[in-house]
PDB file of C-alpha atoms and ligand atoms in Angstrom:
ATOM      1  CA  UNK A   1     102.872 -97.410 -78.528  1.00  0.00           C
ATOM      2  CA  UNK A   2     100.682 -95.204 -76.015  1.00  0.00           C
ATOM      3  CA  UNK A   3      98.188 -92.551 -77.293  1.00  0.00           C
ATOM      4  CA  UNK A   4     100.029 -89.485 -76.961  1.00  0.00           C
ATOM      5  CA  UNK A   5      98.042 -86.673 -78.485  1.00  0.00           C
ATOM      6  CA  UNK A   6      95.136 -87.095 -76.488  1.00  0.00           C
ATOM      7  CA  UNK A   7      96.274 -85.416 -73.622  1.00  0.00           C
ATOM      8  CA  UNK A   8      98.919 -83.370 -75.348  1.00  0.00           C
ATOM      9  CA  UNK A   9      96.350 -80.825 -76.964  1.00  0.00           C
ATOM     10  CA  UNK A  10      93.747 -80.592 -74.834  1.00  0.00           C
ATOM     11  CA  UNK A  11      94.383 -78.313 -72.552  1.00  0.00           C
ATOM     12  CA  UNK A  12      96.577 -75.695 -74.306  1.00  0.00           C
ATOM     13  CA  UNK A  13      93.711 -75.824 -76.912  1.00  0.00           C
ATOM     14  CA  UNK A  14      90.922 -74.766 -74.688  1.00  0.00           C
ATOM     15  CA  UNK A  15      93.467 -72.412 -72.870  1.00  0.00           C
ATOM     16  CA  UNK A  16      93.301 -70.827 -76.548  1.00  0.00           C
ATOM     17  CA  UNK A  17      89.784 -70.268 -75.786  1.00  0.00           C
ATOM     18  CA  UNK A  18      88.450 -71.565 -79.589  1.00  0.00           C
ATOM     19  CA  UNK A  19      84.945 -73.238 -79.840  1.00  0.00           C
ATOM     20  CA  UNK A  20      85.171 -76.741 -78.156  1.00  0.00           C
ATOM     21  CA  UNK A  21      81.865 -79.019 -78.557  1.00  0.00           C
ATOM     22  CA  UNK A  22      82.395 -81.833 -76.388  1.00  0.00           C
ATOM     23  CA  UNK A  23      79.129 -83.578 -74.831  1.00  0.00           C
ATOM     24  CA  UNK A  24      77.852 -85.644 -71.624  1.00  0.00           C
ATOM     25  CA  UNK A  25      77.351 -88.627 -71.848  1.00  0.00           C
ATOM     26  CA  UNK A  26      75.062 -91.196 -69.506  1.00  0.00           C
ATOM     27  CA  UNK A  27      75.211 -94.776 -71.046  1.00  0.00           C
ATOM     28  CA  UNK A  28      77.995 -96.445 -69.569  1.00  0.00           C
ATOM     29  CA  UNK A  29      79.454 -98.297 -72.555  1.00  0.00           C
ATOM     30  CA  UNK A  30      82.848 -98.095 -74.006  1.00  0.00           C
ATOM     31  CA  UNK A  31      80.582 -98.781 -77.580  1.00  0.00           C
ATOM     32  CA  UNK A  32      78.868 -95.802 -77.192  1.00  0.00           C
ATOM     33  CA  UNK A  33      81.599 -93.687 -76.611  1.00  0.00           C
ATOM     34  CA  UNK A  34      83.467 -95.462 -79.700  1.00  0.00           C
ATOM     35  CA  UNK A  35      80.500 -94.580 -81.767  1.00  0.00           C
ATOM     36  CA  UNK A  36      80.665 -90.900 -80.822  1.00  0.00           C
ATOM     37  CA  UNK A  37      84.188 -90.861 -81.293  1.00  0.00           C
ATOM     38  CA  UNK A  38      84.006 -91.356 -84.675  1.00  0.00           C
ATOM     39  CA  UNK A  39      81.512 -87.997 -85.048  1.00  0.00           C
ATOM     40  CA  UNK A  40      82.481 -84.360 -85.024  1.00  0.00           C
ATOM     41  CA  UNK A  41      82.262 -84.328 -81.529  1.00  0.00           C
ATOM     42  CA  UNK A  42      85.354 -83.093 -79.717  1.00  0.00           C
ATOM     43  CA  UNK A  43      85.895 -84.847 -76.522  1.00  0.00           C
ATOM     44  CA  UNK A  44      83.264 -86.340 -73.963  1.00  0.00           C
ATOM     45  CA  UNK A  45      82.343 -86.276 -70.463  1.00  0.00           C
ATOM     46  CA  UNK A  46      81.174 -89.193 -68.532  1.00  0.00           C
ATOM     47  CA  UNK A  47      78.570 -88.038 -65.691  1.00  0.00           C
ATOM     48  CA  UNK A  48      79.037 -90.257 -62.466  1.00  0.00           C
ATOM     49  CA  UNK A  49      76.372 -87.554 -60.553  1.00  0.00           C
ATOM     50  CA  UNK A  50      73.345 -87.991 -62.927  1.00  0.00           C
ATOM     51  CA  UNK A  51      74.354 -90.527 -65.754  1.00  0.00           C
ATOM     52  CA  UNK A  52      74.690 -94.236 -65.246  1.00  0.00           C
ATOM     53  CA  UNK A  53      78.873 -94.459 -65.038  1.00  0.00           C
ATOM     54  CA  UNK A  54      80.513 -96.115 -62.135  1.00  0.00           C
ATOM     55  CA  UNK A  55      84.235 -96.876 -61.807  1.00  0.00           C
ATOM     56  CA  UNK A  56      84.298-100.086 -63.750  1.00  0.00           C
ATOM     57  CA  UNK A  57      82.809 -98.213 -66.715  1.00  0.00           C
ATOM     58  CA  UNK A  58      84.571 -95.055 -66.648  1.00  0.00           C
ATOM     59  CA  UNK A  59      87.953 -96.760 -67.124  1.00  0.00           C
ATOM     60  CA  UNK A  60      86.679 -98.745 -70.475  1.00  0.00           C
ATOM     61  CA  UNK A  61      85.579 -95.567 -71.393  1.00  0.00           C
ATOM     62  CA  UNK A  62      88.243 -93.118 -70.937  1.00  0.00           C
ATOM     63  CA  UNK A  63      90.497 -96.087 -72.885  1.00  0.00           C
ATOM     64  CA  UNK A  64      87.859 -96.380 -75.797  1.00  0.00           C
ATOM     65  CA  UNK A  65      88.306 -92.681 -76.493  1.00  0.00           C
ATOM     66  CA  UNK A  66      91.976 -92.747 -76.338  1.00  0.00           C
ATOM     67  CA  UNK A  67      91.674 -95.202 -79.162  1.00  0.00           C
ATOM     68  CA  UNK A  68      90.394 -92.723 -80.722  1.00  0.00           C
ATOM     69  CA  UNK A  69      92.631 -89.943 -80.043  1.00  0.00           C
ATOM     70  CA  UNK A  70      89.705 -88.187 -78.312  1.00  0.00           C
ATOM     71  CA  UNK A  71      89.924 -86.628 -74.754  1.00  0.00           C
ATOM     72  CA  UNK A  72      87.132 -87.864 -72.099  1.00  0.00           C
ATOM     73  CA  UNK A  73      86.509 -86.096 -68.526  1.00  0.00           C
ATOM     74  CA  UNK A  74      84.408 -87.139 -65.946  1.00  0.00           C
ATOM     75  CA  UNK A  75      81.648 -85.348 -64.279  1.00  0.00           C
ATOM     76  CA  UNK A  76      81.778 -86.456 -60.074  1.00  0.00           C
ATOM     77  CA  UNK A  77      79.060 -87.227 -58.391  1.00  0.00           C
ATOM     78  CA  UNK A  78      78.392 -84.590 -55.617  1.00  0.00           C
ATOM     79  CA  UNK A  79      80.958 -84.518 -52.390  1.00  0.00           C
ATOM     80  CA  UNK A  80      82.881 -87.403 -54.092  1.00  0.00           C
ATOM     81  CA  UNK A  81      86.703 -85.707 -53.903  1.00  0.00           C
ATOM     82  CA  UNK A  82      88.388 -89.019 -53.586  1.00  0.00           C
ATOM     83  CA  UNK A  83      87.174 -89.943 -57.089  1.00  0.00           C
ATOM     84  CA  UNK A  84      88.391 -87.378 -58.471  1.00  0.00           C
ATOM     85  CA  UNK A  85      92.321 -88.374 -58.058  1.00  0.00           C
ATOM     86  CA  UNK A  86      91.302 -92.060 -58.870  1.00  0.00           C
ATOM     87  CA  UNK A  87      88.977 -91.236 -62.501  1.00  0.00           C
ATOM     88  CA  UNK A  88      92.575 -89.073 -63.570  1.00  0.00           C
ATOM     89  CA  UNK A  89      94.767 -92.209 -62.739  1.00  0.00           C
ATOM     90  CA  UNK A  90      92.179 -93.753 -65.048  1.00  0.00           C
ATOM     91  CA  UNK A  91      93.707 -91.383 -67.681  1.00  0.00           C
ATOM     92  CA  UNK A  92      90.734 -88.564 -67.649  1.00  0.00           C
ATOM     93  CA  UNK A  93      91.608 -85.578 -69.081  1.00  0.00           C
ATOM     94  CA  UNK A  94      89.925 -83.460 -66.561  1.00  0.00           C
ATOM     95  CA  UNK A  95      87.001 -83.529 -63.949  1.00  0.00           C
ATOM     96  CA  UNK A  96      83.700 -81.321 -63.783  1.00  0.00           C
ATOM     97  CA  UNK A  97      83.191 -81.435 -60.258  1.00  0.00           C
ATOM     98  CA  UNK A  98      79.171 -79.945 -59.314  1.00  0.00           C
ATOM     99  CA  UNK A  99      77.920 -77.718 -56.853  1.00  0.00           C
ATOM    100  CA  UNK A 100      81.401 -76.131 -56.014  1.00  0.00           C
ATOM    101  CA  UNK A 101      79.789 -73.471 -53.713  1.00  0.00           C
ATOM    102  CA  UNK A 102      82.852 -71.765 -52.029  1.00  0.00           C
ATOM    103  CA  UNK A 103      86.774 -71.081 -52.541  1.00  0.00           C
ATOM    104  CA  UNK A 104      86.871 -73.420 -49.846  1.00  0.00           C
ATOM    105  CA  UNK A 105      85.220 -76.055 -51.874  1.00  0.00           C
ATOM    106  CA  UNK A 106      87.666 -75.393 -54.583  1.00  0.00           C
ATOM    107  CA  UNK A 107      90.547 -75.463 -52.816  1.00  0.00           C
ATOM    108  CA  UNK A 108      89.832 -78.979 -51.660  1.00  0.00           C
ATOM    109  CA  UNK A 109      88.771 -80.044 -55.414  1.00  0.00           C
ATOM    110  CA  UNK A 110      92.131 -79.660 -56.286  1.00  0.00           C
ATOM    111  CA  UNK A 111      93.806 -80.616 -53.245  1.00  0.00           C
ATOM    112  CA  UNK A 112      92.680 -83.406 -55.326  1.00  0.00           C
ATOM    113  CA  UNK A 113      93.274 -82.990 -58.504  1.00  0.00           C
ATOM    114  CA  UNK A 114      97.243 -81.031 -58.722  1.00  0.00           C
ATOM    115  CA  UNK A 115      99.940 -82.670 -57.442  1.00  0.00           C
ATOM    116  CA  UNK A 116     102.391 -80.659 -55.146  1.00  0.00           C
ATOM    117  CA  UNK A 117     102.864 -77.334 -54.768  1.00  0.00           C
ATOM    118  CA  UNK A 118      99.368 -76.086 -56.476  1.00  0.00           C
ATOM    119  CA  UNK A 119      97.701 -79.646 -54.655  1.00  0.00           C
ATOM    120  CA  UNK A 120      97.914 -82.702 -53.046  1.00  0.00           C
ATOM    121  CA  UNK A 121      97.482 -85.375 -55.236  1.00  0.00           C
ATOM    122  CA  UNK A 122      98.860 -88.578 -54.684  1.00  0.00           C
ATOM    123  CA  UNK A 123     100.764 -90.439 -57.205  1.00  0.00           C
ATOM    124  CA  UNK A 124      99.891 -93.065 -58.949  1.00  0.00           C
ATOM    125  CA  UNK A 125      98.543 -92.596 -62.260  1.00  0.00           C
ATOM    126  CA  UNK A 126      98.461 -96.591 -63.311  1.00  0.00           C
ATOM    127  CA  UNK A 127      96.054 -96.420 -66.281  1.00  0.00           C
ATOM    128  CA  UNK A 128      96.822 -92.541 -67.216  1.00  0.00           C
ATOM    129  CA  UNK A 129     100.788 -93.097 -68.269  1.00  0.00           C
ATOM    130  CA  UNK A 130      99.992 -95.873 -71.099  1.00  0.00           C
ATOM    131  CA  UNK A 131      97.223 -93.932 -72.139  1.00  0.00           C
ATOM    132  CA  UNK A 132      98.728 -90.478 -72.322  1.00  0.00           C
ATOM    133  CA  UNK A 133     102.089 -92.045 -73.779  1.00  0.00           C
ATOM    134  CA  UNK A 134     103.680 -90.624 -70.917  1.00  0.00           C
ATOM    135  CA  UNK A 135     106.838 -91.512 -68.759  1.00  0.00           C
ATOM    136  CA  UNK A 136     106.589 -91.812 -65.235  1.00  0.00           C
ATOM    137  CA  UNK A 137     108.478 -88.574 -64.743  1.00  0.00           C
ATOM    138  CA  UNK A 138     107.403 -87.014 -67.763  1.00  0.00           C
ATOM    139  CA  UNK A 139     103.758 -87.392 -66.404  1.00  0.00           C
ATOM    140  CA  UNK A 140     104.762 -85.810 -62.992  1.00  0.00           C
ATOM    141  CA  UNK A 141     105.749 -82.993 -64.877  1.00  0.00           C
ATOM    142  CA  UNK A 142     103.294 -82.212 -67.070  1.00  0.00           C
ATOM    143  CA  UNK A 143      99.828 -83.498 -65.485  1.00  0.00           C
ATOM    144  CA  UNK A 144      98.978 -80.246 -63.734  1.00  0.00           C
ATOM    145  CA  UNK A 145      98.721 -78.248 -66.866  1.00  0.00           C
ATOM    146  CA  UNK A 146      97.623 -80.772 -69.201  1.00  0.00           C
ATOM    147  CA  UNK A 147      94.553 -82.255 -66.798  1.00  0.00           C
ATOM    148  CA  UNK A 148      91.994 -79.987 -66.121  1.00  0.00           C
ATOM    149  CA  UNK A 149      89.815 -78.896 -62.730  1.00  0.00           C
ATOM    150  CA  UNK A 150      86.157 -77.527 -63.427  1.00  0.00           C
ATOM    151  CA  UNK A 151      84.378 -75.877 -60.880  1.00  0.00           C
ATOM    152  CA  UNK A 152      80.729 -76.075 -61.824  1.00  0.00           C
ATOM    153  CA  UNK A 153      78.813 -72.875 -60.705  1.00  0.00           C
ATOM    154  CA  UNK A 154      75.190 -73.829 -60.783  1.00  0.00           C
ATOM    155  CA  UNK A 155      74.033 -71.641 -57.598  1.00  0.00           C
ATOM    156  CA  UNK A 156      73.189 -68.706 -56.661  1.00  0.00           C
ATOM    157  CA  UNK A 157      76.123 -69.193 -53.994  1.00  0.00           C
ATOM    158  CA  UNK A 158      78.477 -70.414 -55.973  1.00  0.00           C
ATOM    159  CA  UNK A 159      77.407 -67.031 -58.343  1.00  0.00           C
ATOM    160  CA  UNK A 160      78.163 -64.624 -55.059  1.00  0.00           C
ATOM    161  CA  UNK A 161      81.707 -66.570 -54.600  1.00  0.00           C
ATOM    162  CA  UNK A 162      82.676 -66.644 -58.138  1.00  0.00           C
ATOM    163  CA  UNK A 163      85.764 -63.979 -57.640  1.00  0.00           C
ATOM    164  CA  UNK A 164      86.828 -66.343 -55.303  1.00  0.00           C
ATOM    165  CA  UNK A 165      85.966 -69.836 -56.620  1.00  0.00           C
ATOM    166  CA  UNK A 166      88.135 -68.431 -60.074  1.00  0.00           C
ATOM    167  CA  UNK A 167      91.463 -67.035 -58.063  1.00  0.00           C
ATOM    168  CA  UNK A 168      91.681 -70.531 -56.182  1.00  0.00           C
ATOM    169  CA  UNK A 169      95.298 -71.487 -58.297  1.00  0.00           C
ATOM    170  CA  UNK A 170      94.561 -75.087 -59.532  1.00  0.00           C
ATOM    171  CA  UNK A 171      91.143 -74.380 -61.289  1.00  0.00           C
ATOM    172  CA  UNK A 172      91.609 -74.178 -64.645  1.00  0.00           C
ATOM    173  CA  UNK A 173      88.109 -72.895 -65.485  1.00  0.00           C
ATOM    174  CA  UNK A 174      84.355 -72.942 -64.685  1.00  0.00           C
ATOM    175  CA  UNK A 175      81.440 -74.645 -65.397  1.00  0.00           C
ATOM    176  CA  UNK A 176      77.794 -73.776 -65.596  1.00  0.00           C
ATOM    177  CA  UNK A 177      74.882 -76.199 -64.705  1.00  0.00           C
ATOM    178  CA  UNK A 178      71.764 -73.742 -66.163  1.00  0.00           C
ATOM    179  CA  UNK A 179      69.099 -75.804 -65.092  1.00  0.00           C
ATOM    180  CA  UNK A 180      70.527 -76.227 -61.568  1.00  0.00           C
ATOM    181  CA  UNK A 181      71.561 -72.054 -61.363  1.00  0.00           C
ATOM    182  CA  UNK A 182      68.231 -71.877 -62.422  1.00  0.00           C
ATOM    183  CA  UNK A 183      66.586 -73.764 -59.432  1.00  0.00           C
ATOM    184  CA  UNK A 184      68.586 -72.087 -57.326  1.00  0.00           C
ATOM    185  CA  UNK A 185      67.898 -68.360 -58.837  1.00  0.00           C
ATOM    186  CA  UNK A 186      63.832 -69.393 -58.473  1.00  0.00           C
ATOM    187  CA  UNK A 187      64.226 -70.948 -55.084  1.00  0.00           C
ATOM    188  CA  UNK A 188      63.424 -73.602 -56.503  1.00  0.00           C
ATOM    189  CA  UNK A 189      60.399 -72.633 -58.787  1.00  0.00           C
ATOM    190  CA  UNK A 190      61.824 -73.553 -62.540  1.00  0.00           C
ATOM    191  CA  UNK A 191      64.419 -74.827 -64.739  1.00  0.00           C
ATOM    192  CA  UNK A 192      64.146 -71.867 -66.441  1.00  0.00           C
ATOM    193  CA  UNK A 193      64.296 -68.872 -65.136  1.00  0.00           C
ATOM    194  CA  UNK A 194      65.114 -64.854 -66.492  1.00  0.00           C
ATOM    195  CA  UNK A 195      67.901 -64.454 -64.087  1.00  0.00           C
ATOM    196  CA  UNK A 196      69.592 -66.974 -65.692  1.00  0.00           C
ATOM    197  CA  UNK A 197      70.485 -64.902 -68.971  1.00  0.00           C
ATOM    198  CA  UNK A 198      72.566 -62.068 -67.294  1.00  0.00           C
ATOM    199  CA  UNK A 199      73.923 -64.822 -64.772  1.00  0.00           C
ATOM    200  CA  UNK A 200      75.672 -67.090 -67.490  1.00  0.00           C
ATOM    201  CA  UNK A 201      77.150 -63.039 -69.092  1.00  0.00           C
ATOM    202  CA  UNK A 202      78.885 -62.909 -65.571  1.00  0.00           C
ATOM    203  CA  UNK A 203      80.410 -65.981 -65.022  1.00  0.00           C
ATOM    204  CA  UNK A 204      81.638 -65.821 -68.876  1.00  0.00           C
ATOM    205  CA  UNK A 205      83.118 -62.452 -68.432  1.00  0.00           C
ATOM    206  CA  UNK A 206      84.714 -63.150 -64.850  1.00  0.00           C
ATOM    207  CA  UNK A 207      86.464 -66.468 -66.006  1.00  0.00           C
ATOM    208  CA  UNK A 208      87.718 -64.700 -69.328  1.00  0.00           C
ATOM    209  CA  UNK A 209      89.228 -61.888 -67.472  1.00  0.00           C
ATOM    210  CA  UNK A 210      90.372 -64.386 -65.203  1.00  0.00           C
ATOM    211  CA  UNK A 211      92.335 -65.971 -67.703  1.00  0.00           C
ATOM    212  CA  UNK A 212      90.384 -69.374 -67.061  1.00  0.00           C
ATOM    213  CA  UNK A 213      87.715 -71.733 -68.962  1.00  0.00           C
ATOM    214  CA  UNK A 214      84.411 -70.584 -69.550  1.00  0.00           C
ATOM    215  CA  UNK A 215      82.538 -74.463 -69.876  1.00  0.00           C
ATOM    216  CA  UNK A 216      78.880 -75.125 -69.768  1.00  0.00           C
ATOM    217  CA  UNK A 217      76.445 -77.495 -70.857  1.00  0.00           C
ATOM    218  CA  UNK A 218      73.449 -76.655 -73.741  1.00  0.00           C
ATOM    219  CA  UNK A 219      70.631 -78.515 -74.370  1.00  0.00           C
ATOM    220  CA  UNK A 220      70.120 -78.123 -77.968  1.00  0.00           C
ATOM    221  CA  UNK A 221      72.505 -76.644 -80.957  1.00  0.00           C
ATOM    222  CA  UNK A 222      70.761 -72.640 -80.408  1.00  0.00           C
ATOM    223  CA  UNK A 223      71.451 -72.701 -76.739  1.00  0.00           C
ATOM    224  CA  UNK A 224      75.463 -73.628 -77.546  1.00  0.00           C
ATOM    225  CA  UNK A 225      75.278 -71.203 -80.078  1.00  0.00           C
ATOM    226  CA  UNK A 226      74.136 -68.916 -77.667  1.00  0.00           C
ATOM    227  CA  UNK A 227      76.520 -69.876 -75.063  1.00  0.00           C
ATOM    228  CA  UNK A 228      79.497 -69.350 -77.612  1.00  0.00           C
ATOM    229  CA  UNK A 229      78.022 -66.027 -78.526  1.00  0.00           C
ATOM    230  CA  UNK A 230      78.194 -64.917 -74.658  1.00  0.00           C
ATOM    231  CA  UNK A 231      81.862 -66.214 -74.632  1.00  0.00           C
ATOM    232  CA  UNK A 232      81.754 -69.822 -73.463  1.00  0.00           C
ATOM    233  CA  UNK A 233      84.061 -71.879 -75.181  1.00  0.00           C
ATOM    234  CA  UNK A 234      83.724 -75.226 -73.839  1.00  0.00           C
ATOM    235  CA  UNK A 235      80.227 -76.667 -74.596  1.00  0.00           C
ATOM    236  CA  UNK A 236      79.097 -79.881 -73.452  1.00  0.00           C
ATOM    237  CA  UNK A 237      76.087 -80.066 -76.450  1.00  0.00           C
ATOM    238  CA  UNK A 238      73.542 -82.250 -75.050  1.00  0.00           C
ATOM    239  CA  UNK A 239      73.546 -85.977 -73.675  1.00  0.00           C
ATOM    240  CA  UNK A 240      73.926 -89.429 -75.842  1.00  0.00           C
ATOM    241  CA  UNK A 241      70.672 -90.289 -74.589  1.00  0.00           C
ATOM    242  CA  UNK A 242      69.321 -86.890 -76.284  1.00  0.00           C
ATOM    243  CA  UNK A 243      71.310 -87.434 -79.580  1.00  0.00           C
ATOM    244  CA  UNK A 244      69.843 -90.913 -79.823  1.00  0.00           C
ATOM    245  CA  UNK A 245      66.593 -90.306 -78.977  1.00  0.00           C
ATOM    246  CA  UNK A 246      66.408 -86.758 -81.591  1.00  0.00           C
ATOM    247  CA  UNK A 247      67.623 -89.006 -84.732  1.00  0.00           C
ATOM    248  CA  UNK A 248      65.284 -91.655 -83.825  1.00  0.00           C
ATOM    249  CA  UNK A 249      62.319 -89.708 -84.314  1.00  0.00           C
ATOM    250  CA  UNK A 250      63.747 -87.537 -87.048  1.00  0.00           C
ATOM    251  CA  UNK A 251      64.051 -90.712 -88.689  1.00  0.00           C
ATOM    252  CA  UNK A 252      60.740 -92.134 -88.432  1.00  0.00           C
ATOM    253  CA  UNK A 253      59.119 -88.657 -88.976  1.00  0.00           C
ATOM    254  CA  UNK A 254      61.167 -88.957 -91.975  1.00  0.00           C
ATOM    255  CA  UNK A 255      59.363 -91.924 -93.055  1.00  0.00           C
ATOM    256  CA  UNK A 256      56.009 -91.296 -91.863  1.00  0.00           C
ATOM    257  CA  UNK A 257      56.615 -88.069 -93.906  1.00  0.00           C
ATOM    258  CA  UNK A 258      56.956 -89.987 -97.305  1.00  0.00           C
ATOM    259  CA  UNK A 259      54.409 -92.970 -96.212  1.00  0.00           C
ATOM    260  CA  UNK A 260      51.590 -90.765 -95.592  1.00  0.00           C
TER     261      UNK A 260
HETATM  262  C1  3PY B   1      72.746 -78.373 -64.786  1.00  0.00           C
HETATM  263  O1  3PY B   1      72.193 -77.785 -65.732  1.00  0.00           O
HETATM  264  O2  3PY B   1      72.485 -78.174 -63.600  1.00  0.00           O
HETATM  265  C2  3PY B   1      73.768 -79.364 -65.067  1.00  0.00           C
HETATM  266  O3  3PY B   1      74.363 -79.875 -64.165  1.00  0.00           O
HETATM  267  C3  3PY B   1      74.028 -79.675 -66.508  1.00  0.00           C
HETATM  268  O4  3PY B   1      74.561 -80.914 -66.668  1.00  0.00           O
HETATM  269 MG1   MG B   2      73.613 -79.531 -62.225  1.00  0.00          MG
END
C-alpha cells in the first residue's frame, strides 16, 4: 500500500487559496519531522540553503512525513537546479527555490521541475511513485499539477521582475524571504526595514490576480497572522529550532514562575 493522499490534496488545496501553516525546518532527522507530524502543523519544508539537510536526510524525511500523510517540500540551496529534479524523485511535494531574480531564472527552475511541454524534467521519479501511491504512468500524468514550483522573491530585483517571474507557465506561486527583501530594500542596512510592509501587499496582490500561490515565511504567530491578513496563504510559521527553543523556556519560566 503507498501513501496516496499526500500528494493528492496538496496542491488543489493551496490552489483553493485557504490558510496553510506549514513550517521550515533545519534539523535533519526523520524523528523530528515525525514529531511535528503528529502537531497541527500542515506540511513541512526542509531547507538545504540555510538548515542542516543534505540528500541523505531529505529522503528519510520526505518518507517520515508520508507516514504520516503529511506533505514535505524542500527549500534548495542557492543556484542548485539539478537538485531540484532529484529532491521530487525523492517524493517532495514541491521546491522553494531562493533568490529567483529574473523570468529567466524561473524559466530554468522549472525547466527543472515540469516535465514536457511546460519543462524539461527527466524521468525518473524512483522514491516519489511508492510514496505518492502512484503508477508509473499515472505519475507522468499528474506530477505537474500536483508538485509545486516556488519562486522565492526576496529582492528588490526579483520585486521589479515580479510580472514576469509570475507569467513564467510552470510556477505555481511565489515565495517571500522578508528578512532577505529586507537586506536588499536597505542595501544591506537591516533585517527589518519599512519598505518591506507595502512590498509583501504587492507581491500578495500580483500572485492572487495572477491566479498563483502567495507563500512566505513568519517568524512568530502575529507576523503569519499578518501575512494571512495581507493575503498570503501559504505560511511557513517559524523553524523547529525556534519551536523547540520557545517551549523550552516557556517551560522553565513556567517553573521558575511557581518556584520563586
Ligand atoms: C528570508 O527571510 O530571507 C528567508 O529566506 C526566510 O526563510
Ligand atoms: Mg532568504
Amino acid at each position: 500500500m503507498g501513501f496516496p493522499a499526500v500528494l493528492a490534496d496538496f496542491a488543489p488545496t493551496l490552489r483553493q487559496g485557504g490558510l496553510h501553516l506549514s513550517t521550515f525546518c533545519q534539523f535533519p532527522d526523520a524523528n523530528v519531522i515525525e514529531a511535528l507530524a503528529k502537531t497541527r502543523l500542515e506540511s513541512f519544508v526542509l531547507d538545504m540553503q540555510h538548515g542542516m539537510f543534505d540528500e541523505a536526510s531529505v529522503l528519510a524525511c520526505v518518507a517520515a512525513g508520508a507516514l504520516e500523510g503529511k506533505p514535505v517540500l524542500v527549500r534548495l540551496p542557492v543556484d542548485a537546479g539539478g537538485l531540484a529534479s532529484r529532491v521530487l524523485d525523492f517524493g517532495a511535494a514541491g521546491v522553494v527555490c531562493p533568490m529567483v531574480n529574473t523570468a529567466e531564472d524561473a524559466r530554468r527552475l522549472v525547466s527543472y521541475l515540469k516535465f514536457p511541454p511546460v519543462g524539461a524534467r527527466s524521468w525518473g521519479p524512483r522514491r516519489a511513485i511508492p510514496i505518492t501511491g502512484q503508477t508509473a504512468p499515472g505519475y507522468l500524468a499528474r506530477a505537474n499539477n500536483l508538485t509545486l514550483a516556488f519562486a522565492m522573491i526576496e529582492t528588490r530585483q526579483a520585486l521589479d521582475n515580479l510580472d514576469a517571474i509570475l507569467a513564467v507557465p510552470g510556477i505555481d506561486g511565489v515565495f517571500v524571504g522578508p528578512s532577505d527583501l529586507s537586506v536588499s530594500l536597505s542595501d544591506g542596512a537591516t533585517l527589518d526595514s519599512a519598505d518591506v510592509a507595502p512590498a509583501l501587499d504587492l507581491v500578495a496582490a500580483k500572485a492572487r490576480a495572477a491566479g498563483k500561490i502567495a507563500g512566505i515565511f513568519a517568524i512568530n504567530p502575529d507576523y503569519a497572522a499578518d501575512c494571512a491578513a495581507r493575503g498570503y496563504s501559504f505560511i511557513a510559521l517559524m523553524q523547529d529550532a525556534m519551536f523547540m527553543a520557545q517551549a523550552a523556556d516557556a517551560s522553565v519560566a513556567a517553573v521558575r514562575g511557581k518556584t520563586g
